[in-house]
Amino acid sequence: MTLLYQANDNLRFGLGYVNSLDYGTPQFVIDPLAFGHSLHARMDAELGPRRLSVLFKYDVDRRRRFDFEFRFSQVIGCLDIFVQNRDFPRSFQIGVRLRGQDFIERLRGRTVKREKDYAGTGGK
């Protein structure tokens, strides 16, 4: 179940509850569910070309935080440069993503200039 609140055009909050069940005997060590009941809280803020996202996850059964994630990104032209850190699974990423729609729009806006001699005849 999720509840979202849009404070304004640039700020959004979310709260969620997850209830998971598993049955049977897991075949592999990684198969069992890591968390059965959890609460999630999220905040997304857009500040012009910048975006900040924060995600907090709390395990209700064990009464402890099991994940915290933050992500900061900056849009520059058709590129989205980001830094992301996450507790579970543990990861830290710095990267660049190509924003496909913006890239295509930039290509469409270009003026194509070609010589009239397409066949390589030297214009004769």
PDB file of C-alpha atoms in Angstrom:
ATOM      1  CA  MET A   1       0.000   0.000   0.000  1.00  0.00           C
ATOM      2  CA  THR A   2       1.373   3.434  -0.891  1.00  0.00           C
ATOM      3  CA  LEU A   3       0.353   6.981  -0.059  1.00  0.00           C
ATOM      4  CA  LEU A   4       1.752   9.855  -2.143  1.00  0.00           C
ATOM      5  CA  TYR A   5       1.614  13.569  -1.409  1.00  0.00           C
ATOM      6  CA  GLN A   6       2.640  16.188  -3.976  1.00  0.00           C
ATOM      7  CA  ALA A   7       3.475  19.267  -1.871  1.00  0.00           C
ATOM      8  CA  ASN A   8       4.100  21.379  -4.982  1.00  0.00           C
ATOM      9  CA  ASP A   9       5.466  20.943  -8.512  1.00  0.00           C
ATOM     10  CA  ASN A  10       8.972  20.339  -7.154  1.00  0.00           C
ATOM     11  CA  LEU A  11       8.442  18.295  -3.979  1.00  0.00           C
ATOM     12  CA  ARG A  12       6.854  14.860  -3.514  1.00  0.00           C
ATOM     13  CA  PHE A  13       6.572  12.601  -0.447  1.00  0.00           C
ATOM     14  CA  GLY A  14       5.620   8.946  -0.273  1.00  0.00           C
ATOM     15  CA  LEU A  15       4.837   6.435   2.471  1.00  0.00           C
ATOM     16  CA  GLY A  16       4.450   2.729   1.876  1.00  0.00           C
ATOM     17  CA  TYR A  17       3.781  -0.497   3.739  1.00  0.00           C
ATOM     18  CA  VAL A  18       4.913  -3.901   2.455  1.00  0.00           C
ATOM     19  CA  ASN A  19       3.639  -7.251   3.749  1.00  0.00           C
ATOM     20  CA  SER A  20       5.408 -10.280   2.257  1.00  0.00           C
ATOM     21  CA  LEU A  21       4.937 -14.006   2.831  1.00  0.00           C
ATOM     22  CA  ASP A  22       6.860 -17.005   1.578  1.00  0.00           C
ATOM     23  CA  TYR A  23       6.043 -20.713   1.751  1.00  0.00           C
ATOM     24  CA  GLY A  24       7.960 -23.912   1.201  1.00  0.00           C
ATOM     25  CA  THR A  25      11.633 -24.703   1.499  1.00  0.00           C
ATOM     26  CA  PRO A  26      13.992 -22.354  -0.336  1.00  0.00           C
ATOM     27  CA  GLN A  27      16.229 -24.095  -2.861  1.00  0.00           C
ATOM     28  CA  PHE A  28      19.110 -21.627  -2.461  1.00  0.00           C
ATOM     29  CA  VAL A  29      20.462 -19.585   0.454  1.00  0.00           C
ATOM     30  CA  ILE A  30      19.508 -16.341  -1.302  1.00  0.00           C
ATOM     31  CA  ASP A  31      15.891 -17.399  -1.971  1.00  0.00           C
ATOM     32  CA  PRO A  32      14.146 -16.587   1.359  1.00  0.00           C
ATOM     33  CA  LEU A  33      12.609 -13.154   1.768  1.00  0.00           C
ATOM     34  CA  ALA A  34      14.951 -10.798   3.574  1.00  0.00           C
ATOM     35  CA  PHE A  35      12.134  -8.751   5.118  1.00  0.00           C
ATOM     36  CA  GLY A  36       8.497  -9.622   5.763  1.00  0.00           C
ATOM     37  CA  HIS A  37       6.883  -6.394   6.941  1.00  0.00           C
ATOM     38  CA  SER A  38       8.405  -3.035   6.175  1.00  0.00           C
ATOM     39  CA  LEU A  39       7.623   0.655   6.081  1.00  0.00           C
ATOM     40  CA  HIS A  40       9.067   2.869   3.356  1.00  0.00           C
ATOM     41  CA  ALA A  41       9.364   6.662   3.283  1.00  0.00           C
ATOM     42  CA  ARG A  42      10.533   8.596   0.245  1.00  0.00           C
ATOM     43  CA  MET A  43      11.151  12.226  -0.679  1.00  0.00           C
ATOM     44  CA  ASP A  44      11.866  13.563  -4.174  1.00  0.00           C
ATOM     45  CA  ALA A  45      12.816  17.187  -4.778  1.00  0.00           C
ATOM     46  CA  GLU A  46      13.419  18.817  -8.154  1.00  0.00           C
ATOM     47  CA  LEU A  47      15.379  22.052  -8.132  1.00  0.00           C
ATOM     48  CA  GLY A  48      15.571  23.103 -11.762  1.00  0.00           C
ATOM     49  CA  PRO A  49      17.925  20.639 -13.472  1.00  0.00           C
ATOM     50  CA  ARG A  50      18.859  19.060 -10.113  1.00  0.00           C
ATOM     51  CA  ARG A  51      17.036  16.213  -8.407  1.00  0.00           C
ATOM     52  CA  LEU A  52      17.472  14.840  -4.891  1.00  0.00           C
ATOM     53  CA  SER A  53      15.818  11.586  -3.823  1.00  0.00           C
ATOM     54  CA  VAL A  54      15.955  10.009  -0.365  1.00  0.00           C
ATOM     55  CA  LEU A  55      14.511   6.581   0.493  1.00  0.00           C
ATOM     56  CA  PHE A  56      14.271   5.105   4.009  1.00  0.00           C
ATOM     57  CA  LYS A  57      13.162   1.505   4.714  1.00  0.00           C
ATOM     58  CA  TYR A  58      12.308   0.143   8.164  1.00  0.00           C
ATOM     59  CA  ASP A  59      11.845  -3.538   9.104  1.00  0.00           C
ATOM     60  CA  VAL A  60       8.765  -3.722  11.350  1.00  0.00           C
ATOM     61  CA  ASP A  61       9.483  -7.257  12.651  1.00  0.00           C
ATOM     62  CA  ARG A  62      13.091  -6.588  13.681  1.00  0.00           C
ATOM     63  CA  ARG A  63      12.447  -2.938  14.569  1.00  0.00           C
ATOM     64  CA  ARG A  64      15.428  -1.570  12.701  1.00  0.00           C
ATOM     65  CA  ARG A  65      16.318   0.365   9.585  1.00  0.00           C
ATOM     66  CA  PHE A  66      17.497  -1.918   6.802  1.00  0.00           C
ATOM     67  CA  ASP A  67      17.942   0.437   3.878  1.00  0.00           C
ATOM     68  CA  PHE A  68      18.764   4.066   3.301  1.00  0.00           C
ATOM     69  CA  GLU A  69      19.294   5.398  -0.188  1.00  0.00           C
ATOM     70  CA  PHE A  70      20.107   8.834  -1.509  1.00  0.00           C
ATOM     71  CA  ARG A  71      20.506   9.937  -5.089  1.00  0.00           C
ATOM     72  CA  PHE A  72      21.564  13.306  -6.456  1.00  0.00           C
ATOM     73  CA  SER A  73      21.470  14.047 -10.169  1.00  0.00           C
ATOM     74  CA  GLN A  74      22.186  17.012 -12.415  1.00  0.00           C
ATOM     75  CA  VAL A  75      20.871  17.320 -15.972  1.00  0.00           C
ATOM     76  CA  ILE A  76      23.271  18.894 -18.450  1.00  0.00           C
ATOM     77  CA  GLY A  77      21.866  18.951 -21.971  1.00  0.00           C
ATOM     78  CA  CYS A  78      20.983  15.372 -22.894  1.00  0.00           C
ATOM     79  CA  LEU A  79      23.116  13.914 -20.054  1.00  0.00           C
ATOM     80  CA  ASP A  80      21.980  13.017 -16.539  1.00  0.00           C
ATOM     81  CA  ILE A  81      24.979  12.875 -14.176  1.00  0.00           C
ATOM     82  CA  PHE A  82      24.252  11.144 -10.862  1.00  0.00           C
ATOM     83  CA  VAL A  83      25.639   9.948  -7.531  1.00  0.00           C
ATOM     84  CA  GLN A  84      23.749   7.218  -5.674  1.00  0.00           C
ATOM     85  CA  ASN A  85      24.429   5.444  -2.380  1.00  0.00           C
ATOM     86  CA  ARG A  86      22.392   2.532  -1.048  1.00  0.00           C
ATOM     87  CA  ASP A  87      22.669   0.386   2.110  1.00  0.00           C
ATOM     88  CA  PHE A  88      20.813  -2.782   0.970  1.00  0.00           C
ATOM     89  CA  PRO A  89      22.123  -4.173  -1.238  1.00  0.00           C
ATOM     90  CA  ARG A  90      25.272  -2.196  -0.514  1.00  0.00           C
ATOM     91  CA  SER A  91      26.213  -0.058  -3.517  1.00  0.00           C
ATOM     92  CA  PHE A  92      27.729   3.283  -4.433  1.00  0.00           C
ATOM     93  CA  GLN A  93      27.428   4.544  -8.000  1.00  0.00           C
ATOM     94  CA  ILE A  94      28.630   7.532  -9.947  1.00  0.00           C
ATOM     95  CA  GLY A  95      27.403   7.608 -13.501  1.00  0.00           C
ATOM     96  CA  VAL A  96      26.127   9.334 -16.589  1.00  0.00           C
ATOM     97  CA  ARG A  97      22.912   8.418 -18.362  1.00  0.00           C
ATOM     98  CA  LEU A  98      21.930   9.499 -21.832  1.00  0.00           C
ATOM     99  CA  ARG A  99      18.463  11.058 -21.806  1.00  0.00           C
ATOM    100  CA  GLY A 100      17.143   9.545 -25.032  1.00  0.00           C
ATOM    101  CA  GLN A 101      14.331  11.996 -25.766  1.00  0.00           C
ATOM    102  CA  ASP A 102      16.561  15.049 -25.245  1.00  0.00           C
ATOM    103  CA  PHE A 103      19.280  13.457 -27.389  1.00  0.00           C
ATOM    104  CA  ILE A 104      16.847  12.836 -30.268  1.00  0.00           C
ATOM    105  CA  GLU A 105      15.479  16.385 -30.025  1.00  0.00           C
ATOM    106  CA  ARG A 106      19.013  17.769 -30.287  1.00  0.00           C
ATOM    107  CA  LEU A 107      19.654  15.653 -33.381  1.00  0.00           C
ATOM    108  CA  ARG A 108      16.401  16.812 -35.000  1.00  0.00           C
ATOM    109  CA  GLY A 109      17.347  20.447 -34.475  1.00  0.00           C
ATOM    110  CA  ARG A 110      20.562  20.116 -36.477  1.00  0.00           C
ATOM    111  CA  THR A 111      20.829  21.394 -40.036  1.00  0.00           C
ATOM    112  CA  VAL A 112      22.108  18.812 -42.509  1.00  0.00           C
ATOM    113  CA  LYS A 113      24.653  20.212 -44.978  1.00  0.00           C
ATOM    114  CA  ARG A 114      25.927  18.040 -47.826  1.00  0.00           C
ATOM    115  CA  GLU A 115      27.756  18.646 -51.053  1.00  0.00           C
ATOM    116  CA  LYS A 116      25.644  18.268 -54.210  1.00  0.00           C
ATOM    117  CA  ASP A 117      28.034  15.654 -55.616  1.00  0.00           C
ATOM    118  CA  TYR A 118      26.612  12.490 -54.027  1.00  0.00           C
ATOM    119  CA  ALA A 119      28.021   9.983 -56.539  1.00  0.00           C
ATOM    120  CA  GLY A 120      31.643  11.097 -56.297  1.00  0.00           C
ATOM    121  CA  THR A 121      31.762  12.340 -59.915  1.00  0.00           C
ATOM    122  CA  GLY A 122      33.450  15.592 -59.015  1.00  0.00           C
ATOM    123  CA  GLY A 123      30.385  17.629 -60.038  1.00  0.00           C
ATOM    124  CA  LYS A 124      30.703  16.796 -63.759  1.00  0.00           C
TER     125      LYS A 124
END
